[in-house]
Each structure stands twice: as structure tokens, then as C-alpha cells.
Amino acid sequence: MINVHTLRASLNARFARYFSGRFSASVNALRTAIAQRQIVPFYQPFMNASTGQIAGIEVLARWRHPLYGAVSPRCLYSAGGTA
């Protein structure tokens, strides 16, 4: 039996890889994404190389597009840079 959630995640990942170079986000698309809460935070810790301890956390913005899945950060930031 096929798990629908697994299938959807797999297809979204494939679409994201395929469209990452072809998807061109406009400023209006970015505004819509923000209004619809499609921009989500990803928390990434960074380490102190000397101590091996967590030195802090950076928050990265990622776009979860309803059709394309995870949109390349390059598309997100290129659209944001024109606003």
C-alpha cells in the first residue's frame, strides 16, 4: 500500500529539483507567499570550533510553495532583492 504523505513529499521534492532553475519568483508572488505564511523558518545552529559547543543559531527563510514544494533560496532572494 502506498503512503499518500510519502508519495506527496517525494513528488514535491522532484518538482522542486526540476523547477528550481526554471521557477522565477516575482515580487507579487513573494508578497502572496508571505501573506499566506508559505515562508517558514529553518533553524541552523553554528558551532564554536574550539569548544565544540553551540555558539548560536541562525534562522534561514525557506519558501514552501503549494505547487513547487521547497523553492530554491536563490529564487526567494532574487525576488526579495528586487522589492
GROMACS .gro file of C-alpha atoms in nm:
model
   83
    1MET     CA    1   0.000   0.000   0.000
    2ILE     CA    2   0.130   0.347  -0.091
    3ASN     CA    3   0.154   0.607   0.183
    4VAL     CA    4  -0.004   0.923   0.039
    5HIS     CA    5   0.211   1.158   0.251
    6THR     CA    6   0.532   0.986   0.144
    7LEU     CA    7   0.428   0.996  -0.220
    8ARG     CA    8   0.339   1.364  -0.198
    9ALA     CA    9   0.670   1.452  -0.031
   10SER     CA   10   0.859   1.257  -0.297
   11LEU     CA   11   0.675   1.428  -0.581
   12ASN     CA   12   0.724   1.771  -0.423
   13ALA     CA   13   1.097   1.706  -0.394
   14ARG     CA   14   1.114   1.601  -0.760
   15PHE     CA   15   0.921   1.908  -0.872
   16ALA     CA   16   1.143   2.130  -0.658
   17ARG     CA   17   1.457   1.987  -0.819
   18TYR     CA   18   1.308   2.017  -1.167
   19PHE     CA   19   1.169   2.369  -1.130
   20SER     CA   20   1.443   2.516  -0.908
   21GLY     CA   21   1.621   2.658  -1.210
   22ARG     CA   22   1.303   2.737  -1.403
   23PHE     CA   23   1.086   2.899  -1.137
   24SER     CA   24   1.118   3.275  -1.140
   25ALA     CA   25   0.951   3.439  -0.844
   26SER     CA   26   0.804   3.785  -0.883
   27VAL     CA   27   0.771   4.041  -0.609
   28ASN     CA   28   0.394   3.985  -0.610
   29ALA     CA   29   0.441   3.608  -0.573
   30LEU     CA   30   0.672   3.673  -0.278
   31ARG     CA   31   0.419   3.908  -0.117
   32THR     CA   32   0.149   3.644  -0.159
   33ALA     CA   33   0.377   3.381  -0.008
   34ILE     CA   34   0.437   3.599   0.295
   35ALA     CA   35   0.066   3.674   0.336
   36GLN     CA   36  -0.019   3.302   0.311
   37ARG     CA   37   0.259   3.205   0.553
   38GLN     CA   38   0.445   2.998   0.296
   39ILE     CA   39   0.779   3.142   0.411
   40VAL     CA   40   0.890   2.925   0.700
   41PRO     CA   41   1.190   2.946   0.934
   42PHE     CA   42   1.463   2.683   0.939
   43TYR     CA   43   1.685   2.699   1.245
   44GLN     CA   44   2.050   2.614   1.194
   45PRO     CA   45   2.290   2.604   1.489
   46PHE     CA   46   2.651   2.705   1.444
   47MET     CA   47   2.932   2.565   1.649
   48ASN     CA   48   3.239   2.706   1.819
   49ALA     CA   49   3.522   2.512   1.653
   50SER     CA   50   3.743   2.538   1.962
   51THR     CA   51   3.496   2.410   2.220
   52GLY     CA   52   3.253   2.209   2.008
   53GLN     CA   53   2.967   2.390   2.183
   54ILE     CA   54   2.675   2.557   2.009
   55ALA     CA   55   2.771   2.921   1.971
   56GLY     CA   56   2.439   3.042   1.834
   57ILE     CA   57   2.159   2.981   1.591
   58GLU     CA   58   2.082   3.141   1.259
   59VAL     CA   59   1.733   3.145   1.115
   60LEU     CA   60   1.702   3.083   0.743
   61ALA     CA   61   1.390   3.168   0.545
   62ARG     CA   62   1.257   2.891   0.322
   63TRP     CA   63   0.962   2.906   0.083
   64ARG     CA   64   0.720   2.612   0.086
   65HIS     CA   65   0.533   2.673  -0.240
   66PRO     CA   66   0.198   2.487  -0.261
   67LEU     CA   67   0.271   2.369  -0.618
   68TYR     CA   68   0.652   2.352  -0.642
   69GLY     CA   69   0.732   2.243  -0.288
   70ALA     CA   70   1.058   2.376  -0.148
   71VAL     CA   71   1.160   2.666  -0.371
   72SER     CA   72   1.530   2.727  -0.416
   73PRO     CA   73   1.661   3.001  -0.185
   74ARG     CA   74   1.811   3.161  -0.497
   75CYS     CA   75   1.456   3.227  -0.628
   76LEU     CA   76   1.341   3.358  -0.291
   77TYR     CA   77   1.628   3.602  -0.250
   78SER     CA   78   1.634   3.714  -0.612
   79ALA     CA   79   1.267   3.815  -0.584
   80GLY     CA   80   1.328   3.982  -0.248
   81GLY     CA   81   1.625   4.174  -0.384
   82THR     CA   82   1.404   4.345  -0.642
   83ALA     CA   83   1.143   4.461  -0.390
   0.00000   0.00000   0.00000
